[in-house]
Amino acid sequence: MNSAHNSITVGRVTLPYSQISKGWITPEHQVIKNPIKAQYFAEQLNTKLLTQWQQYEKDFIMQVAGEMHINVIAEKLERDIDDIRAMGRGLGLRFDLERYRRKHESSY
């Protein structure tokens, strides 16, 4: 933002400035007149978009749970291990690390 009347962009989120409303317009068509609040709103919305799960990520976890170590799943999906565990619980999955260890120890 170069001036007080520019759009605010954070990651994938842009809040356009309205000269008529004299504020930044949210996706819900609300007007935020305080630039600090508008910046914070954009940051929060961007974080929310980044943490949403895509269907392909859920499908991948369902396919490889018990076959692939949770650290590898997290690395491949570029997510935190706790996020993978939480999504696994939400999908009703268990990450059987003992079965994974036995399977891969026998291949060495």
PDB file of C-alpha atoms in Angstrom:
ATOM      1  CA  MET A   1       0.000   0.000   0.000  1.00  0.00           C
ATOM      2  CA  ASN A   2       1.630   3.234  -1.167  1.00  0.00           C
ATOM      3  CA  SER A   3      -1.048   5.638  -0.005  1.00  0.00           C
ATOM      4  CA  ALA A   4      -3.941   5.524   2.406  1.00  0.00           C
ATOM      5  CA  HIS A   5      -6.381   5.013  -0.468  1.00  0.00           C
ATOM      6  CA  ASN A   6      -4.843   1.973  -2.173  1.00  0.00           C
ATOM      7  CA  SER A   7      -6.224  -1.537  -2.149  1.00  0.00           C
ATOM      8  CA  ILE A   8      -4.834  -3.826   0.547  1.00  0.00           C
ATOM      9  CA  THR A   9      -3.405  -7.145  -0.644  1.00  0.00           C
ATOM     10  CA  VAL A  10      -2.279  -9.963   1.638  1.00  0.00           C
ATOM     11  CA  GLY A  11      -1.441 -13.259  -0.067  1.00  0.00           C
ATOM     12  CA  ARG A  12      -4.467 -14.240  -2.135  1.00  0.00           C
ATOM     13  CA  VAL A  13      -6.759 -11.624  -0.574  1.00  0.00           C
ATOM     14  CA  THR A  14      -7.277  -8.107  -1.929  1.00  0.00           C
ATOM     15  CA  LEU A  15      -9.566  -5.590  -0.298  1.00  0.00           C
ATOM     16  CA  PRO A  16     -10.297  -2.798  -2.798  1.00  0.00           C
ATOM     17  CA  TYR A  17     -10.571   0.769  -1.567  1.00  0.00           C
ATOM     18  CA  SER A  18     -13.847   2.550  -2.350  1.00  0.00           C
ATOM     19  CA  GLN A  19     -13.645   6.301  -2.855  1.00  0.00           C
ATOM     20  CA  ILE A  20     -17.424   6.501  -2.526  1.00  0.00           C
ATOM     21  CA  SER A  21     -17.619   4.597   0.786  1.00  0.00           C
ATOM     22  CA  LYS A  22     -14.218   5.892   1.922  1.00  0.00           C
ATOM     23  CA  GLY A  23     -13.114   2.463   3.122  1.00  0.00           C
ATOM     24  CA  TRP A  24     -12.056  -1.025   2.112  1.00  0.00           C
ATOM     25  CA  ILE A  25     -14.694  -3.440   0.852  1.00  0.00           C
ATOM     26  CA  THR A  26     -14.753  -6.995   2.250  1.00  0.00           C
ATOM     27  CA  PRO A  27     -16.007 -10.016   0.285  1.00  0.00           C
ATOM     28  CA  GLU A  28     -19.240  -9.710   2.324  1.00  0.00           C
ATOM     29  CA  HIS A  29     -19.622  -6.121   1.009  1.00  0.00           C
ATOM     30  CA  GLN A  30     -18.949  -4.539   4.380  1.00  0.00           C
ATOM     31  CA  VAL A  31     -16.905  -1.348   4.571  1.00  0.00           C
ATOM     32  CA  ILE A  32     -13.901  -1.089   6.901  1.00  0.00           C
ATOM     33  CA  LYS A  33     -12.789   2.513   7.348  1.00  0.00           C
ATOM     34  CA  ASN A  34      -9.794   1.904   9.620  1.00  0.00           C
ATOM     35  CA  PRO A  35      -6.729   0.843   7.550  1.00  0.00           C
ATOM     36  CA  ILE A  36      -5.240  -1.168  10.414  1.00  0.00           C
ATOM     37  CA  LYS A  37      -8.484  -3.111  10.860  1.00  0.00           C
ATOM     38  CA  ALA A  38      -8.684  -3.653   7.097  1.00  0.00           C
ATOM     39  CA  GLN A  39      -5.102  -4.994   7.034  1.00  0.00           C
ATOM     40  CA  TYR A  40      -5.858  -7.306   9.970  1.00  0.00           C
ATOM     41  CA  PHE A  41      -9.060  -8.509   8.294  1.00  0.00           C
ATOM     42  CA  ALA A  42      -7.132  -9.297   5.086  1.00  0.00           C
ATOM     43  CA  GLU A  43      -4.467 -11.203   7.050  1.00  0.00           C
ATOM     44  CA  GLN A  44      -7.091 -13.264   8.886  1.00  0.00           C
ATOM     45  CA  LEU A  45      -8.982 -14.048   5.680  1.00  0.00           C
ATOM     46  CA  ASN A  46      -5.766 -15.080   3.921  1.00  0.00           C
ATOM     47  CA  THR A  47      -4.854 -17.384   6.818  1.00  0.00           C
ATOM     48  CA  LYS A  48      -8.307 -18.941   6.680  1.00  0.00           C
ATOM     49  CA  LEU A  49      -7.961 -19.560   2.937  1.00  0.00           C
ATOM     50  CA  LEU A  50      -4.551 -21.159   3.404  1.00  0.00           C
ATOM     51  CA  THR A  51      -5.755 -23.527   6.103  1.00  0.00           C
ATOM     52  CA  GLN A  52      -8.802 -24.789   4.216  1.00  0.00           C
ATOM     53  CA  TRP A  53      -8.430 -28.365   3.046  1.00  0.00           C
ATOM     54  CA  GLN A  54      -8.765 -29.240  -0.618  1.00  0.00           C
ATOM     55  CA  GLN A  55     -10.579 -32.441  -1.581  1.00  0.00           C
ATOM     56  CA  TYR A  56      -7.424 -33.921  -3.164  1.00  0.00           C
ATOM     57  CA  GLU A  57      -5.634 -33.533   0.195  1.00  0.00           C
ATOM     58  CA  LYS A  58      -8.386 -35.411   2.020  1.00  0.00           C
ATOM     59  CA  ASP A  59      -8.395 -38.124  -0.655  1.00  0.00           C
ATOM     60  CA  PHE A  60      -4.620 -38.481  -0.404  1.00  0.00           C
ATOM     61  CA  ILE A  61      -4.728 -38.881   3.380  1.00  0.00           C
ATOM     62  CA  MET A  62      -7.492 -41.491   3.088  1.00  0.00           C
ATOM     63  CA  GLN A  63      -5.459 -43.454   0.540  1.00  0.00           C
ATOM     64  CA  VAL A  64      -2.129 -43.486   2.363  1.00  0.00           C
ATOM     65  CA  ALA A  65      -3.066 -43.544   6.074  1.00  0.00           C
ATOM     66  CA  GLY A  66      -1.358 -46.602   7.561  1.00  0.00           C
ATOM     67  CA  GLU A  67       0.805 -47.030   4.479  1.00  0.00           C
ATOM     68  CA  MET A  68       2.855 -43.838   4.730  1.00  0.00           C
ATOM     69  CA  HIS A  69       4.392 -42.283   7.828  1.00  0.00           C
ATOM     70  CA  ILE A  70       2.557 -39.196   9.052  1.00  0.00           C
ATOM     71  CA  ASN A  71       5.753 -37.106   8.733  1.00  0.00           C
ATOM     72  CA  VAL A  72       5.966 -37.990   5.040  1.00  0.00           C
ATOM     73  CA  ILE A  73       2.278 -37.158   4.510  1.00  0.00           C
ATOM     74  CA  ALA A  74       2.781 -33.782   6.188  1.00  0.00           C
ATOM     75  CA  GLU A  75       5.828 -33.085   4.046  1.00  0.00           C
ATOM     76  CA  LYS A  76       4.095 -34.054   0.797  1.00  0.00           C
ATOM     77  CA  LEU A  77       1.032 -31.917   1.565  1.00  0.00           C
ATOM     78  CA  GLU A  78       3.164 -29.097   3.017  1.00  0.00           C
ATOM     79  CA  ARG A  79       1.134 -29.086   6.216  1.00  0.00           C
ATOM     80  CA  ASP A  80       1.854 -29.378   9.917  1.00  0.00           C
ATOM     81  CA  ILE A  81       1.792 -32.866  11.476  1.00  0.00           C
ATOM     82  CA  ASP A  82      -0.885 -31.724  13.933  1.00  0.00           C
ATOM     83  CA  ASP A  83      -3.053 -30.617  10.984  1.00  0.00           C
ATOM     84  CA  ILE A  84      -2.665 -34.070   9.405  1.00  0.00           C
ATOM     85  CA  ARG A  85      -3.602 -35.793  12.671  1.00  0.00           C
ATOM     86  CA  ALA A  86      -6.641 -33.547  13.145  1.00  0.00           C
ATOM     87  CA  MET A  87      -7.863 -34.129   9.592  1.00  0.00           C
ATOM     88  CA  GLY A  88      -7.270 -37.865   9.989  1.00  0.00           C
ATOM     89  CA  ARG A  89      -9.422 -37.890  13.128  1.00  0.00           C
ATOM     90  CA  GLY A  90     -12.072 -35.870  11.301  1.00  0.00           C
ATOM     91  CA  LEU A  91     -12.086 -38.459   8.519  1.00  0.00           C
ATOM     92  CA  GLY A  92     -12.220 -41.324  11.037  1.00  0.00           C
ATOM     93  CA  LEU A  93      -8.716 -42.554  10.194  1.00  0.00           C
ATOM     94  CA  ARG A  94      -5.975 -43.947  12.394  1.00  0.00           C
ATOM     95  CA  PHE A  95      -2.326 -43.607  11.564  1.00  0.00           C
ATOM     96  CA  ASP A  96      -1.010 -47.047  12.506  1.00  0.00           C
ATOM     97  CA  LEU A  97       2.689 -46.317  12.926  1.00  0.00           C
ATOM     98  CA  GLU A  98       3.497 -49.808  14.256  1.00  0.00           C
ATOM     99  CA  ARG A  99       2.133 -51.432  11.109  1.00  0.00           C
ATOM    100  CA  TYR A 100       4.094 -48.906   9.032  1.00  0.00           C
ATOM    101  CA  ARG A 101       7.321 -49.682  10.954  1.00  0.00           C
ATOM    102  CA  ARG A 102       6.892 -53.475  10.649  1.00  0.00           C
ATOM    103  CA  LYS A 103       6.178 -53.208   6.936  1.00  0.00           C
ATOM    104  CA  HIS A 104       9.230 -51.051   6.227  1.00  0.00           C
ATOM    105  CA  GLU A 105      11.648 -52.757   8.612  1.00  0.00           C
ATOM    106  CA  SER A 106      11.124 -56.075   6.845  1.00  0.00           C
ATOM    107  CA  SER A 107      12.104 -54.508   3.509  1.00  0.00           C
ATOM    108  CA  TYR A 108      15.619 -53.590   4.730  1.00  0.00           C
TER     109      TYR A 108
END
